[in-house]
Amino acid sequence: MDLSKHAFFEGKIVPLADAKINIATHGFLYGTTVFSGMRAYWNEEKKRLFVFRPFDHFQRLLNSARMMAMDIPYDEESLTQLTLDVLRMDNWKEDVYLRPTIYKADMGIGVRLHNLKDEFAMFVMAFEKYVPNDSNAHITFSSWRRIDDNSIPARGKISGAYANSALIKTDANRAGFDEALVLDNNGHVSEGSAMNIFIIRDGILITPPVTDNILEGITRRSVMELARSELGLQVLERSIDRTEVFIAEEVFMTGTAAQIVAVTKIDHRPVGTGKMGPITEKLRILFDDIVRAKHPKYQKWNLEVG
Ligand code: PMP
């Protein structure tokens, strides 16, 4: 894995090798860390790197921090500026993934959120495909349930909660599937291990509402806007039943790491024709152009590193 040479740690940019936390750190012991996964894309024609929707990622990160009673001396603007500083240090000329975190930084035992110091840290890594089979994925239904808003909120990107995602992902991969869908405690389809889900029924694009224990995905939000404005589709946020995915015309999953993954088989049943559908294909092409700052209308989402 090609990691950045520099990181932001304890208030300044340092060599990555020096960005170390002690094993007695609260965030490590109890998963009391929140994070984001952002990407910056290389545009070969412009020879420039562009960060995709950093303000929205930092807004969600700061919302996660609020849920976990964290307080840091940065806002969306200062975190975005700091991101540019970190990226410029290493002069990246390829697609990269950024991992900002806010963590409970005190050392010692005692499970709680209050009266603990919070720190912000970030590193960067080179990034290729997250789901190798992203144009033809075979997925399953996980036997695990999605974490609930009244236990650990899926709406927050909380490190400890990703034990749930890891169980979902590993069991799916070991059973030979590319990814899994997970039901929430009401039995509705929520999302994948680290991706949101969309289905198309009767030409309407449907995705679970933010009240069905999903992460409020930035890619989800982008795809909903593109489907409406560029493809003229009706987009519905409503609960999805398990069997609806078997009879959908198209199914795809979205995430910063995964981008848009075409799902062509679910538990050995073909989705639609069993091949990537036309709406999924159009959205994938459009999305790749947009993240690389090749689409003038959506350059509001691209921050040039310069
Ligand atoms: N759901 C979960 C559980 C995730 O971890 C992710 C990845 N961040 C997503 C959905 C997709 O969100 P986004 O598009 O913001 O990356």
mmCIF file of C-alpha atoms and ligand atoms in Angstrom:
data_model
loop_
_atom_site.group_PDB
_atom_site.id
_atom_site.type_symbol
_atom_site.label_atom_id
_atom_site.label_comp_id
_atom_site.label_asym_id
_atom_site.label_seq_id
_atom_site.Cartn_x
_atom_site.Cartn_y
_atom_site.Cartn_z
ATOM 1 C CA MET A 1 0.000 0.000 0.000
ATOM 2 C CA ASP A 2 1.446 3.341 -1.078
ATOM 3 C CA LEU A 3 1.004 5.647 1.914
ATOM 4 C CA SER A 4 1.647 9.381 2.102
ATOM 5 C CA LYS A 5 5.038 10.557 3.297
ATOM 6 C CA HIS A 6 3.355 13.175 5.465
ATOM 7 C CA ALA A 7 0.365 13.280 7.774
ATOM 8 C CA PHE A 8 -1.456 15.818 9.903
ATOM 9 C CA PHE A 9 -1.013 14.871 13.547
ATOM 10 C CA GLU A 10 -1.407 16.738 16.839
ATOM 11 C CA GLY A 11 -1.781 20.152 15.224
ATOM 12 C CA LYS A 12 0.848 20.012 12.494
ATOM 13 C CA ILE A 13 2.121 18.255 9.379
ATOM 14 C CA VAL A 14 4.726 15.632 10.285
ATOM 15 C CA PRO A 15 6.441 12.698 8.518
ATOM 16 C CA LEU A 16 3.950 9.789 8.532
ATOM 17 C CA ALA A 17 6.450 7.702 10.522
ATOM 18 C CA ASP A 18 6.125 10.187 13.393
ATOM 19 C CA ALA A 19 2.293 10.175 13.439
ATOM 20 C CA LYS A 20 1.990 7.512 16.137
ATOM 21 C CA ILE A 21 -0.505 7.010 18.937
ATOM 22 C CA ASN A 22 0.129 5.155 22.175
ATOM 23 C CA ILE A 23 -1.579 1.760 22.719
ATOM 24 C CA ALA A 24 -3.286 3.240 25.804
ATOM 25 C CA THR A 25 -5.142 5.832 23.674
ATOM 26 C CA HIS A 26 -8.911 5.945 24.275
ATOM 27 C CA GLY A 27 -9.848 6.021 20.564
ATOM 28 C CA PHE A 28 -7.845 2.846 20.001
ATOM 29 C CA LEU A 29 -9.112 1.037 23.113
ATOM 30 C CA TYR A 30 -12.829 1.803 22.669
ATOM 31 C CA GLY A 31 -13.306 2.708 18.996
ATOM 32 C CA THR A 32 -14.116 6.280 20.060
ATOM 33 C CA THR A 33 -12.881 7.673 16.772
ATOM 34 C CA VAL A 34 -14.865 9.168 13.916
ATOM 35 C CA PHE A 35 -13.591 9.341 10.373
ATOM 36 C CA SER A 36 -14.239 10.164 6.778
ATOM 37 C CA GLY A 37 -13.077 8.617 3.530
ATOM 38 C CA MET A 38 -12.512 11.213 0.821
ATOM 39 C CA ARG A 39 -10.874 10.973 -2.548
ATOM 40 C CA ALA A 40 -8.816 13.214 -4.768
ATOM 41 C CA TYR A 41 -8.696 12.377 -8.467
ATOM 42 C CA TRP A 42 -5.929 12.985 -10.976
ATOM 43 C CA ASN A 43 -6.970 14.716 -14.203
ATOM 44 C CA GLU A 44 -4.409 13.679 -16.819
ATOM 45 C CA GLU A 45 -5.266 16.427 -19.358
ATOM 46 C CA LYS A 46 -5.110 19.235 -16.826
ATOM 47 C CA LYS A 47 -2.245 17.562 -14.904
ATOM 48 C CA ARG A 48 -4.006 18.505 -11.714
ATOM 49 C CA LEU A 49 -5.418 16.780 -8.637
ATOM 50 C CA PHE A 50 -9.020 17.544 -7.555
ATOM 51 C CA VAL A 51 -10.560 16.710 -4.167
ATOM 52 C CA PHE A 52 -14.186 15.586 -4.464
ATOM 53 C CA ARG A 53 -16.713 17.419 -2.236
ATOM 54 C CA PRO A 54 -14.358 18.053 0.728
ATOM 55 C CA PHE A 55 -16.765 20.498 2.386
ATOM 56 C CA ASP A 56 -19.532 17.856 2.479
ATOM 57 C CA HIS A 57 -17.166 15.198 3.828
ATOM 58 C CA PHE A 58 -15.970 17.510 6.589
ATOM 59 C CA GLN A 59 -19.516 18.555 7.417
ATOM 60 C CA ARG A 60 -20.415 14.875 7.920
ATOM 61 C CA LEU A 61 -17.217 14.287 9.901
ATOM 62 C CA LEU A 62 -18.018 17.190 12.219
ATOM 63 C CA ASN A 63 -21.586 15.876 12.610
ATOM 64 C CA SER A 64 -20.186 12.472 13.604
ATOM 65 C CA ALA A 65 -17.921 14.268 16.094
ATOM 66 C CA ARG A 66 -20.941 16.083 17.544
ATOM 67 C CA MET A 67 -22.735 12.761 18.113
ATOM 68 C CA MET A 68 -19.673 11.491 19.966
ATOM 69 C CA ALA A 69 -19.346 14.614 22.134
ATOM 70 C CA MET A 70 -16.101 15.651 20.455
ATOM 71 C CA ASP A 71 -14.796 19.147 20.060
ATOM 72 C CA ILE A 72 -11.932 20.236 17.810
ATOM 73 C CA PRO A 73 -10.750 23.735 16.934
ATOM 74 C CA TYR A 74 -11.454 23.351 13.186
ATOM 75 C CA ASP A 75 -14.434 23.956 10.910
ATOM 76 C CA GLU A 76 -15.147 22.752 7.352
ATOM 77 C CA GLU A 77 -13.070 25.571 5.816
ATOM 78 C CA SER A 78 -9.993 25.113 7.986
ATOM 79 C CA LEU A 79 -10.096 21.322 7.525
ATOM 80 C CA THR A 80 -10.303 21.818 3.757
ATOM 81 C CA GLN A 81 -7.315 24.175 3.823
ATOM 82 C CA LEU A 82 -5.356 21.699 5.894
ATOM 83 C CA THR A 83 -6.219 18.956 3.377
ATOM 84 C CA LEU A 84 -4.715 21.026 0.581
ATOM 85 C CA ASP A 85 -1.569 21.553 2.677
ATOM 86 C CA VAL A 86 -1.184 17.814 3.339
ATOM 87 C CA LEU A 87 -1.751 16.898 -0.330
ATOM 88 C CA ARG A 88 0.722 19.538 -1.564
ATOM 89 C CA MET A 89 3.462 18.194 0.715
ATOM 90 C CA ASP A 90 3.614 14.932 -1.223
ATOM 91 C CA ASN A 91 2.913 16.271 -4.721
ATOM 92 C CA TRP A 92 0.560 13.419 -5.692
ATOM 93 C CA LYS A 93 0.031 12.742 -9.426
ATOM 94 C CA GLU A 94 -2.456 9.878 -9.145
ATOM 95 C CA ASP A 95 -5.834 9.064 -7.569
ATOM 96 C CA VAL A 96 -5.599 9.120 -3.782
ATOM 97 C CA TYR A 97 -7.769 8.343 -0.778
ATOM 98 C CA LEU A 98 -7.743 10.586 2.286
ATOM 99 C CA ARG A 99 -8.544 9.401 5.781
ATOM 100 C CA PRO A 100 -9.289 12.230 8.229
ATOM 101 C CA THR A 101 -10.084 11.106 11.787
ATOM 102 C CA ILE A 102 -11.075 12.732 15.054
ATOM 103 C CA TYR A 103 -10.263 10.608 18.072
ATOM 104 C CA LYS A 104 -10.435 10.580 21.857
ATOM 105 C CA ALA A 105 -6.776 11.185 22.530
ATOM 106 C CA ASP A 106 -6.379 10.748 26.295
ATOM 107 C CA MET A 107 -4.595 7.670 27.567
ATOM 108 C CA GLY A 108 -5.954 5.204 30.099
ATOM 109 C CA ILE A 109 -8.942 3.074 30.979
ATOM 110 C CA GLY A 110 -12.496 4.373 31.486
ATOM 111 C CA VAL A 111 -15.250 4.010 28.925
ATOM 112 C CA ARG A 112 -17.035 7.338 28.408
ATOM 113 C CA LEU A 113 -17.097 10.285 26.042
ATOM 114 C CA HIS A 114 -16.874 13.240 28.424
ATOM 115 C CA ASN A 115 -13.792 14.887 29.915
ATOM 116 C CA LEU A 116 -11.479 13.558 27.243
ATOM 117 C CA LYS A 117 -9.219 15.460 24.841
ATOM 118 C CA ASP A 118 -9.995 15.225 21.105
ATOM 119 C CA GLU A 119 -7.455 15.314 18.278
ATOM 120 C CA PHE A 120 -7.684 15.518 14.503
ATOM 121 C CA ALA A 121 -5.373 13.456 12.267
ATOM 122 C CA MET A 122 -5.194 12.687 8.553
ATOM 123 C CA PHE A 123 -3.122 10.607 6.166
ATOM 124 C CA VAL A 124 -3.353 9.901 2.439
ATOM 125 C CA MET A 125 -2.811 6.804 0.327
ATOM 126 C CA ALA A 126 -2.693 5.895 -3.351
ATOM 127 C CA PHE A 127 -5.883 4.165 -4.340
ATOM 128 C CA GLU A 128 -7.120 1.828 -7.027
ATOM 129 C CA LYS A 129 -10.293 -0.231 -7.338
ATOM 130 C CA TYR A 130 -12.058 -1.073 -4.049
ATOM 131 C CA VAL A 131 -14.428 -3.668 -5.520
ATOM 132 C CA PRO A 132 -12.455 -5.475 -8.278
ATOM 133 C CA ASN A 133 -15.647 -6.796 -9.862
ATOM 134 C CA ASP A 134 -17.347 -3.401 -10.020
ATOM 135 C CA SER A 135 -19.136 -3.862 -13.354
ATOM 136 C CA ASN A 136 -20.512 -7.323 -12.618
ATOM 137 C CA ALA A 137 -20.821 -7.840 -8.855
ATOM 138 C CA HIS A 138 -22.482 -10.856 -7.256
ATOM 139 C CA ILE A 139 -23.765 -9.957 -3.806
ATOM 140 C CA THR A 140 -25.644 -11.732 -1.012
ATOM 141 C CA PHE A 141 -27.797 -10.865 1.985
ATOM 142 C CA SER A 142 -25.775 -10.817 5.163
ATOM 143 C CA SER A 143 -26.987 -12.812 8.164
ATOM 144 C CA TRP A 144 -25.770 -9.882 10.294
ATOM 145 C CA ARG A 145 -28.080 -6.974 11.088
ATOM 146 C CA ARG A 146 -27.170 -3.311 10.570
ATOM 147 C CA ILE A 147 -26.327 -1.367 13.693
ATOM 148 C CA ASP A 148 -29.277 0.672 14.870
ATOM 149 C CA ASP A 149 -29.548 4.403 15.509
ATOM 150 C CA ASN A 150 -30.360 3.587 19.145
ATOM 151 C CA SER A 151 -27.246 1.438 19.636
ATOM 152 C CA ILE A 152 -24.455 2.883 17.476
ATOM 153 C CA PRO A 153 -25.758 5.327 14.872
ATOM 154 C CA ALA A 154 -25.027 4.218 11.298
ATOM 155 C CA ARG A 155 -25.439 7.903 10.429
ATOM 156 C CA GLY A 156 -22.176 8.607 12.227
ATOM 157 C CA LYS A 157 -18.949 7.322 10.737
ATOM 158 C CA ILE A 158 -17.748 5.857 14.028
ATOM 159 C CA SER A 159 -14.713 3.545 14.010
ATOM 160 C CA GLY A 160 -16.108 1.127 16.612
ATOM 161 C CA ALA A 161 -19.212 0.621 14.463
ATOM 162 C CA TYR A 162 -17.080 -0.678 11.608
ATOM 163 C CA ALA A 163 -16.720 -4.006 13.444
ATOM 164 C CA ASN A 164 -20.278 -4.523 12.101
ATOM 165 C CA SER A 165 -19.134 -3.687 8.547
ATOM 166 C CA ALA A 166 -16.095 -5.968 8.876
ATOM 167 C CA LEU A 167 -18.281 -8.943 9.911
ATOM 168 C CA ILE A 168 -20.595 -8.297 6.943
ATOM 169 C CA LYS A 169 -17.755 -7.940 4.435
ATOM 170 C CA THR A 170 -15.612 -10.885 5.523
ATOM 171 C CA ASP A 171 -18.476 -13.373 5.701
ATOM 172 C CA ALA A 172 -19.658 -12.281 2.239
ATOM 173 C CA ASN A 173 -16.179 -12.538 0.698
ATOM 174 C CA ARG A 174 -15.439 -15.903 2.338
ATOM 175 C CA ALA A 175 -18.725 -17.244 0.977
ATOM 176 C CA GLY A 176 -17.564 -16.191 -2.509
ATOM 177 C CA PHE A 177 -19.573 -12.962 -2.915
ATOM 178 C CA ASP A 178 -18.258 -9.525 -3.822
ATOM 179 C CA GLU A 179 -20.308 -7.694 -1.180
ATOM 180 C CA ALA A 180 -23.421 -8.069 0.969
ATOM 181 C CA LEU A 181 -26.594 -6.163 1.659
ATOM 182 C CA VAL A 182 -27.606 -5.909 5.279
ATOM 183 C CA LEU A 183 -31.072 -5.568 6.772
ATOM 184 C CA ASP A 184 -31.833 -3.265 9.655
ATOM 185 C CA ASN A 185 -33.707 -4.378 12.769
ATOM 186 C CA ASN A 186 -37.040 -3.643 11.049
ATOM 187 C CA GLY A 187 -36.100 -6.057 8.251
ATOM 188 C CA HIS A 188 -35.587 -3.364 5.617
ATOM 189 C CA VAL A 189 -32.618 -3.232 3.286
ATOM 190 C CA SER A 190 -30.232 -0.640 4.699
ATOM 191 C CA GLU A 191 -26.935 -0.707 2.767
ATOM 192 C CA GLY A 192 -23.738 -2.691 2.181
ATOM 193 C CA SER A 193 -20.660 -2.947 4.398
ATOM 194 C CA ALA A 194 -19.398 0.427 3.160
ATOM 195 C CA MET A 195 -21.757 1.379 0.323
ATOM 196 C CA ASN A 196 -25.279 2.678 -0.153
ATOM 197 C CA ILE A 197 -27.787 0.814 -2.305
ATOM 198 C CA PHE A 198 -30.008 1.903 -5.203
ATOM 199 C CA ILE A 199 -32.577 -0.131 -7.114
ATOM 200 C CA ILE A 200 -34.570 0.718 -10.240
ATOM 201 C CA ARG A 201 -38.199 -0.413 -10.390
ATOM 202 C CA ASP A 202 -40.514 0.659 -13.215
ATOM 203 C CA GLY A 203 -37.863 3.179 -14.248
ATOM 204 C CA ILE A 204 -37.851 4.905 -10.835
ATOM 205 C CA LEU A 205 -34.628 5.140 -8.866
ATOM 206 C CA ILE A 206 -35.208 4.057 -5.253
ATOM 207 C CA THR A 207 -32.874 4.216 -2.262
ATOM 208 C CA PRO A 208 -33.543 3.736 1.472
ATOM 209 C CA PRO A 209 -34.269 6.918 3.450
ATOM 210 C CA VAL A 210 -31.738 8.280 5.940
ATOM 211 C CA THR A 211 -33.999 6.939 8.728
ATOM 212 C CA ASP A 212 -33.334 3.285 7.728
ATOM 213 C CA ASN A 213 -29.952 3.045 9.476
ATOM 214 C CA ILE A 214 -27.710 4.065 6.610
ATOM 215 C CA LEU A 215 -24.668 6.250 6.364
ATOM 216 C CA GLU A 216 -25.698 9.480 4.670
ATOM 217 C CA GLY A 217 -23.399 8.890 1.719
ATOM 218 C CA ILE A 218 -21.897 11.735 -0.273
ATOM 219 C CA THR A 219 -21.855 9.530 -3.389
ATOM 220 C CA ARG A 220 -25.525 8.671 -2.706
ATOM 221 C CA ARG A 221 -26.364 12.365 -2.565
ATOM 222 C CA SER A 222 -24.393 13.059 -5.760
ATOM 223 C CA VAL A 223 -26.042 10.172 -7.650
ATOM 224 C CA MET A 224 -29.524 11.304 -6.604
ATOM 225 C CA GLU A 225 -28.816 14.780 -7.966
ATOM 226 C CA LEU A 226 -27.331 13.451 -11.220
ATOM 227 C CA ALA A 227 -30.192 10.997 -11.768
ATOM 228 C CA ARG A 228 -32.711 13.822 -11.470
ATOM 229 C CA SER A 229 -30.852 16.580 -13.343
ATOM 230 C CA GLU A 230 -28.924 14.674 -15.987
ATOM 231 C CA LEU A 231 -31.021 11.545 -16.609
ATOM 232 C CA GLY A 232 -34.431 13.072 -15.814
ATOM 233 C CA LEU A 233 -35.283 10.178 -13.498
ATOM 234 C CA GLN A 234 -37.758 10.209 -10.651
ATOM 235 C CA VAL A 235 -35.855 9.479 -7.419
ATOM 236 C CA LEU A 236 -37.616 8.069 -4.376
ATOM 237 C CA GLU A 237 -36.277 7.695 -0.853
ATOM 238 C CA ARG A 238 -38.328 4.936 0.746
ATOM 239 C CA SER A 239 -37.828 1.680 2.647
ATOM 240 C CA ILE A 240 -36.880 -1.285 0.479
ATOM 241 C CA ASP A 241 -38.020 -4.846 1.194
ATOM 242 C CA ARG A 242 -35.639 -7.754 0.742
ATOM 243 C CA THR A 243 -37.488 -9.334 -2.196
ATOM 244 C CA GLU A 244 -37.695 -6.046 -4.107
ATOM 245 C CA VAL A 245 -34.028 -6.310 -5.025
ATOM 246 C CA PHE A 246 -34.699 -9.670 -6.734
ATOM 247 C CA ILE A 247 -37.275 -8.128 -9.060
ATOM 248 C CA ALA A 248 -35.553 -4.774 -9.672
ATOM 249 C CA GLU A 249 -34.534 -3.878 -13.232
ATOM 250 C CA GLU A 250 -31.147 -2.627 -12.039
ATOM 251 C CA VAL A 251 -29.260 -2.569 -8.749
ATOM 252 C CA PHE A 252 -26.101 -0.639 -7.942
ATOM 253 C CA MET A 253 -24.148 0.376 -4.864
ATOM 254 C CA THR A 254 -22.320 3.643 -4.198
ATOM 255 C CA GLY A 255 -19.445 4.826 -2.042
ATOM 256 C CA THR A 256 -16.370 7.020 -2.122
ATOM 257 C CA ALA A 257 -14.043 4.023 -2.251
ATOM 258 C CA ALA A 258 -16.303 1.858 -4.418
ATOM 259 C CA GLN A 259 -17.739 4.651 -6.636
ATOM 260 C CA ILE A 260 -20.694 3.054 -8.499
ATOM 261 C CA VAL A 261 -20.741 -0.743 -8.461
ATOM 262 C CA ALA A 262 -23.087 -2.530 -10.884
ATOM 263 C CA VAL A 263 -24.763 -5.483 -9.151
ATOM 264 C CA THR A 264 -25.730 -8.143 -11.690
ATOM 265 C CA LYS A 265 -26.522 -11.097 -9.420
ATOM 266 C CA ILE A 266 -27.983 -11.371 -5.914
ATOM 267 C CA ASP A 267 -27.908 -14.716 -4.127
ATOM 268 C CA HIS A 268 -27.552 -16.489 -7.494
ATOM 269 C CA ARG A 269 -30.530 -14.682 -9.036
ATOM 270 C CA PRO A 270 -29.729 -12.459 -12.046
ATOM 271 C CA VAL A 271 -30.650 -8.794 -11.672
ATOM 272 C CA GLY A 272 -32.753 -7.775 -14.697
ATOM 273 C CA THR A 273 -30.989 -9.163 -17.772
ATOM 274 C CA GLY A 274 -28.032 -10.320 -15.665
ATOM 275 C CA LYS A 275 -25.810 -7.609 -17.224
ATOM 276 C CA MET A 276 -25.062 -4.049 -16.175
ATOM 277 C CA GLY A 277 -28.179 -1.958 -16.949
ATOM 278 C CA PRO A 278 -28.248 1.252 -19.050
ATOM 279 C CA ILE A 279 -28.970 3.632 -16.148
ATOM 280 C CA THR A 280 -26.135 2.203 -14.048
ATOM 281 C CA GLU A 281 -23.775 2.464 -17.016
ATOM 282 C CA LYS A 282 -24.698 6.096 -17.751
ATOM 283 C CA LEU A 283 -24.274 7.077 -14.103
ATOM 284 C CA ARG A 284 -20.876 5.366 -13.882
ATOM 285 C CA ILE A 285 -19.553 7.248 -16.937
ATOM 286 C CA LEU A 286 -21.002 10.566 -15.760
ATOM 287 C CA PHE A 287 -19.692 10.140 -12.231
ATOM 288 C CA ASP A 288 -16.152 9.335 -13.378
ATOM 289 C CA ASP A 289 -16.087 12.483 -15.537
ATOM 290 C CA ILE A 290 -17.435 14.593 -12.695
ATOM 291 C CA VAL A 291 -14.970 13.434 -10.023
ATOM 292 C CA ARG A 292 -12.100 14.163 -12.441
ATOM 293 C CA ALA A 293 -13.395 17.731 -12.967
ATOM 294 C CA LYS A 294 -14.250 17.110 -16.621
ATOM 295 C CA HIS A 295 -17.865 18.269 -16.347
ATOM 296 C CA PRO A 296 -18.189 22.090 -16.223
ATOM 297 C CA LYS A 297 -21.617 22.039 -14.543
ATOM 298 C CA TYR A 298 -20.378 20.105 -11.530
ATOM 299 C CA GLN A 299 -17.027 21.791 -10.938
ATOM 300 C CA LYS A 300 -18.568 23.178 -7.741
ATOM 301 C CA TRP A 301 -17.808 19.668 -6.366
ATOM 302 C CA ASN A 302 -14.115 19.703 -7.397
ATOM 303 C CA LEU A 303 -11.479 21.445 -5.336
ATOM 304 C CA GLU A 304 -8.255 21.936 -7.279
ATOM 305 C CA VAL A 305 -5.132 21.154 -5.292
ATOM 306 C CA GLY A 306 -2.861 23.370 -7.430
HETATM 307 N N1 PMP B 1 -22.275 3.244 3.952
HETATM 308 C C1 PMP B 1 -21.230 2.966 4.750
HETATM 309 C C2 PMP B 1 -21.424 2.117 5.941
HETATM 310 C C3 PMP B 1 -19.954 3.471 4.430
HETATM 311 O O1 PMP B 1 -18.899 3.208 5.197
HETATM 312 C C4 PMP B 1 -19.787 4.257 3.259
HETATM 313 C C5 PMP B 1 -18.431 4.766 2.869
HETATM 314 N N2 PMP B 1 -18.135 5.994 3.443
HETATM 315 C C6 PMP B 1 -20.924 4.545 2.484
HETATM 316 C C7 PMP B 1 -22.147 4.012 2.855
HETATM 317 C C8 PMP B 1 -20.842 5.448 1.282
HETATM 318 O O2 PMP B 1 -20.685 6.778 1.694
HETATM 319 P P1 PMP B 1 -19.877 7.830 0.814
HETATM 320 O O3 PMP B 1 -20.521 7.846 -0.509
HETATM 321 O O4 PMP B 1 -19.995 9.115 1.537
HETATM 322 O O5 PMP B 1 -18.474 7.344 0.749
#
